[in-house]
């Protein structure tokens, strides 16, 4: 069993997903995501799902739907604090102690661990959750390596309900100049 204690001890991004899509027995679905620079208030990106329609098709257990790639450019690395707004829907079961552990790595070096908890979500609701990311100051040589090696900066986002892993998503980042 994958526990929060296990994931916070990982020393590099995972090569595989640590749970199947079917582990999400709470019917949690992310429907909106916005990231903004807290200093300027500028929205850096915003994504909304295509609509909340129930499908009669069986869910496809495709790992590609759980991996996102972001080409952010080198200026992104100068930001010190980000606000992330996440909206999600909950299925027919209540959600207690919804915990997100997000770990960011460059190659096999942990850059930062973020750990957020939402105490309770009512069944059959749409919820909004804003989290604040304090960005660590990194050495200039490491920042340059991150710029020079696109897609080698990665993150794992683990979602737990009452310490049971129900979702695992991944992201890859490119900080090379935007064209």
Tab-separated table of C-alpha atoms in Angstrom:
chain	number	residue	atom	x	y	z
A	1	UNK	CA	0.000	0.000	0.000
A	2	UNK	CA	1.286	3.463	-0.976
A	3	UNK	CA	1.128	5.865	1.968
A	4	UNK	CA	1.869	9.588	2.377
A	5	UNK	CA	4.942	8.587	4.404
A	6	UNK	CA	6.183	6.535	1.463
A	7	UNK	CA	5.783	9.263	-1.185
A	8	UNK	CA	7.492	11.960	0.891
A	9	UNK	CA	10.581	9.747	1.022
A	10	UNK	CA	10.888	9.369	-2.766
A	11	UNK	CA	14.179	10.759	-4.068
A	12	UNK	CA	13.211	11.165	-7.728
A	13	UNK	CA	10.137	11.314	-9.923
A	14	UNK	CA	8.378	7.993	-10.291
A	15	UNK	CA	8.747	6.073	-13.536
A	16	UNK	CA	5.249	4.572	-13.260
A	17	UNK	CA	1.908	5.580	-11.796
A	18	UNK	CA	1.488	4.282	-8.257
A	19	UNK	CA	-2.250	3.653	-8.564
A	20	UNK	CA	-4.684	2.887	-11.394
A	21	UNK	CA	-7.327	5.394	-12.527
A	22	UNK	CA	-9.894	3.076	-10.921
A	23	UNK	CA	-8.488	3.918	-7.443
A	24	UNK	CA	-10.488	7.156	-7.568
A	25	UNK	CA	-13.582	5.628	-5.960
A	26	UNK	CA	-14.696	9.084	-4.786
A	27	UNK	CA	-15.439	10.307	-8.303
A	28	UNK	CA	-13.169	13.338	-7.924
A	29	UNK	CA	-12.725	15.168	-11.204
A	30	UNK	CA	-10.668	18.304	-11.735
A	31	UNK	CA	-12.672	20.772	-13.840
A	32	UNK	CA	-10.711	24.057	-13.566
A	33	UNK	CA	-7.114	25.051	-12.913
A	34	UNK	CA	-5.536	28.510	-12.725
A	35	UNK	CA	-2.016	29.552	-11.762
A	36	UNK	CA	-1.109	33.160	-11.050
A	37	UNK	CA	1.945	35.084	-9.905
A	38	UNK	CA	1.115	36.330	-6.407
A	39	UNK	CA	3.347	39.420	-6.679
A	40	UNK	CA	1.876	40.839	-9.904
A	41	UNK	CA	-1.483	39.042	-9.890
A	42	UNK	CA	-0.868	38.044	-13.518
A	43	UNK	CA	-2.607	34.832	-14.584
A	44	UNK	CA	0.059	32.530	-16.026
A	45	UNK	CA	-2.294	29.852	-17.288
A	46	UNK	CA	-5.883	28.800	-16.920
A	47	UNK	CA	-7.542	25.574	-18.031
A	48	UNK	CA	-11.192	24.575	-17.843
A	49	UNK	CA	-12.616	21.175	-18.727
A	50	UNK	CA	-14.871	20.885	-21.761
A	51	UNK	CA	-17.957	20.468	-19.618
A	52	UNK	CA	-19.230	18.246	-16.905
A	53	UNK	CA	-21.176	15.625	-18.769
A	54	UNK	CA	-21.695	12.131	-17.479
A	55	UNK	CA	-20.488	9.538	-19.938
A	56	UNK	CA	-21.861	6.067	-20.426
A	57	UNK	CA	-18.536	5.053	-21.987
A	58	UNK	CA	-16.203	3.129	-19.683
A	59	UNK	CA	-13.229	5.157	-18.459
A	60	UNK	CA	-10.110	4.585	-20.521
A	61	UNK	CA	-7.202	3.514	-18.325
A	62	UNK	CA	-4.715	5.553	-20.348
A	63	UNK	CA	-1.752	6.965	-18.466
A	64	UNK	CA	-1.419	9.802	-21.009
A	65	UNK	CA	-4.496	11.493	-19.517
A	66	UNK	CA	-2.571	11.782	-16.234
A	67	UNK	CA	0.559	13.478	-17.606
A	68	UNK	CA	0.730	17.170	-18.489
A	69	UNK	CA	3.586	19.004	-20.213
A	70	UNK	CA	4.193	22.701	-19.542
A	71	UNK	CA	6.520	24.902	-21.621
A	72	UNK	CA	6.895	27.852	-19.262
A	73	UNK	CA	10.036	29.701	-20.409
A	74	UNK	CA	13.015	30.834	-18.295
A	75	UNK	CA	11.256	33.847	-16.715
A	76	UNK	CA	8.967	31.468	-14.838
A	77	UNK	CA	11.965	30.423	-12.726
A	78	UNK	CA	12.260	33.994	-11.369
A	79	UNK	CA	8.846	33.871	-9.672
A	80	UNK	CA	8.841	33.553	-5.875
A	81	UNK	CA	5.219	32.713	-5.037
A	82	UNK	CA	2.338	31.242	-7.031
A	83	UNK	CA	-1.344	30.902	-6.281
A	84	UNK	CA	-3.053	27.868	-7.751
A	85	UNK	CA	-6.832	27.625	-7.854
A	86	UNK	CA	-8.221	24.147	-8.421
A	87	UNK	CA	-11.896	23.396	-8.879
A	88	UNK	CA	-13.089	19.829	-8.689
A	89	UNK	CA	-16.277	17.855	-8.405
A	90	UNK	CA	-16.931	15.091	-5.900
A	91	UNK	CA	-19.044	11.997	-6.545
A	92	UNK	CA	-21.627	10.445	-4.254
A	93	UNK	CA	-19.267	9.738	-1.318
A	94	UNK	CA	-18.052	12.306	1.212
A	95	UNK	CA	-14.341	13.068	1.121
A	96	UNK	CA	-12.455	13.415	4.408
A	97	UNK	CA	-8.853	14.535	4.725
A	98	UNK	CA	-8.225	15.127	1.015
A	99	UNK	CA	-4.460	15.539	0.867
A	100	UNK	CA	-2.308	16.581	-2.078
A	101	UNK	CA	1.416	15.923	-1.921
A	102	UNK	CA	3.272	17.411	-4.866
A	103	UNK	CA	6.982	16.745	-5.348
A	104	UNK	CA	9.130	18.578	-7.902
A	105	UNK	CA	12.449	17.190	-9.146
A	106	UNK	CA	15.188	18.063	-11.561
A	107	UNK	CA	16.613	14.730	-12.609
A	108	UNK	CA	17.148	12.920	-9.289
A	109	UNK	CA	17.234	16.059	-7.103
A	110	UNK	CA	14.207	17.070	-5.059
A	111	UNK	CA	13.559	20.778	-5.614
A	112	UNK	CA	10.522	21.203	-3.367
A	113	UNK	CA	7.826	19.228	-1.598
A	114	UNK	CA	4.361	20.776	-1.246
A	115	UNK	CA	1.781	19.253	1.098
A	116	UNK	CA	-1.800	20.550	1.343
A	117	UNK	CA	-4.892	19.155	3.093
A	118	UNK	CA	-8.589	19.928	2.682
A	119	UNK	CA	-10.543	18.600	5.678
A	120	UNK	CA	-13.913	17.726	4.145
A	121	UNK	CA	-15.889	17.794	0.885
A	122	UNK	CA	-19.643	17.211	0.726
A	123	UNK	CA	-20.823	14.528	-1.740
A	124	UNK	CA	-22.080	15.671	-5.167
A	125	UNK	CA	-20.508	19.134	-4.941
A	126	UNK	CA	-18.193	21.388	-6.902
A	127	UNK	CA	-15.345	22.666	-4.718
A	128	UNK	CA	-12.705	25.364	-5.059
A	129	UNK	CA	-9.299	25.049	-3.424
A	130	UNK	CA	-6.564	27.679	-3.565
A	131	UNK	CA	-3.073	26.719	-2.535
A	132	UNK	CA	-0.015	28.945	-2.265
A	133	UNK	CA	3.334	27.749	-3.569
A	134	UNK	CA	6.379	29.427	-2.028
A	135	UNK	CA	9.084	28.864	-4.622
A	136	UNK	CA	12.562	28.102	-3.251
A	137	UNK	CA	15.532	30.095	-4.408
A	138	UNK	CA	17.762	27.769	-6.393
A	139	UNK	CA	21.442	28.152	-7.316
A	140	UNK	CA	22.074	29.868	-10.677
A	141	UNK	CA	23.934	26.846	-12.080
A	142	UNK	CA	20.968	24.574	-11.297
A	143	UNK	CA	18.522	27.047	-12.887
A	144	UNK	CA	20.686	27.107	-16.025
A	145	UNK	CA	20.735	23.304	-16.144
A	146	UNK	CA	16.930	23.296	-15.882
A	147	UNK	CA	16.727	25.763	-18.808
A	148	UNK	CA	19.270	23.813	-20.876
A	149	UNK	CA	17.579	20.438	-20.313
A	150	UNK	CA	13.907	20.746	-21.235
A	151	UNK	CA	11.481	18.154	-19.876
A	152	UNK	CA	13.984	16.879	-17.272
A	153	UNK	CA	12.185	18.810	-14.527
A	154	UNK	CA	9.259	16.672	-13.388
A	155	UNK	CA	6.652	16.476	-10.682
A	156	UNK	CA	4.442	13.847	-9.121
A	157	UNK	CA	1.116	14.867	-7.579
A	158	UNK	CA	-0.315	12.321	-5.172
A	159	UNK	CA	-3.889	12.642	-3.904
A	160	UNK	CA	-4.960	10.812	-0.762
A	161	UNK	CA	-8.298	10.465	1.034
A	162	UNK	CA	-7.802	9.379	4.649
A	163	UNK	CA	-4.235	8.338	3.758
A	164	UNK	CA	-5.361	6.079	0.884
A	165	UNK	CA	-3.846	6.935	-2.519
A	166	UNK	CA	-6.700	7.595	-4.944
A	167	UNK	CA	-4.986	9.577	-7.730
A	168	UNK	CA	-1.501	10.115	-9.096
A	169	UNK	CA	-0.706	12.663	-11.805
A	170	UNK	CA	2.586	13.682	-13.378
A	171	UNK	CA	3.920	16.793	-15.065
A	172	UNK	CA	7.009	17.600	-17.096
A	173	UNK	CA	8.395	21.126	-17.446
A	174	UNK	CA	10.357	22.951	-20.121
A	175	UNK	CA	12.033	26.228	-19.116
A	176	UNK	CA	13.809	26.860	-22.422
A	177	UNK	CA	13.021	30.203	-24.107
A	178	UNK	CA	9.530	30.577	-25.534
A	179	UNK	CA	9.591	31.062	-29.306
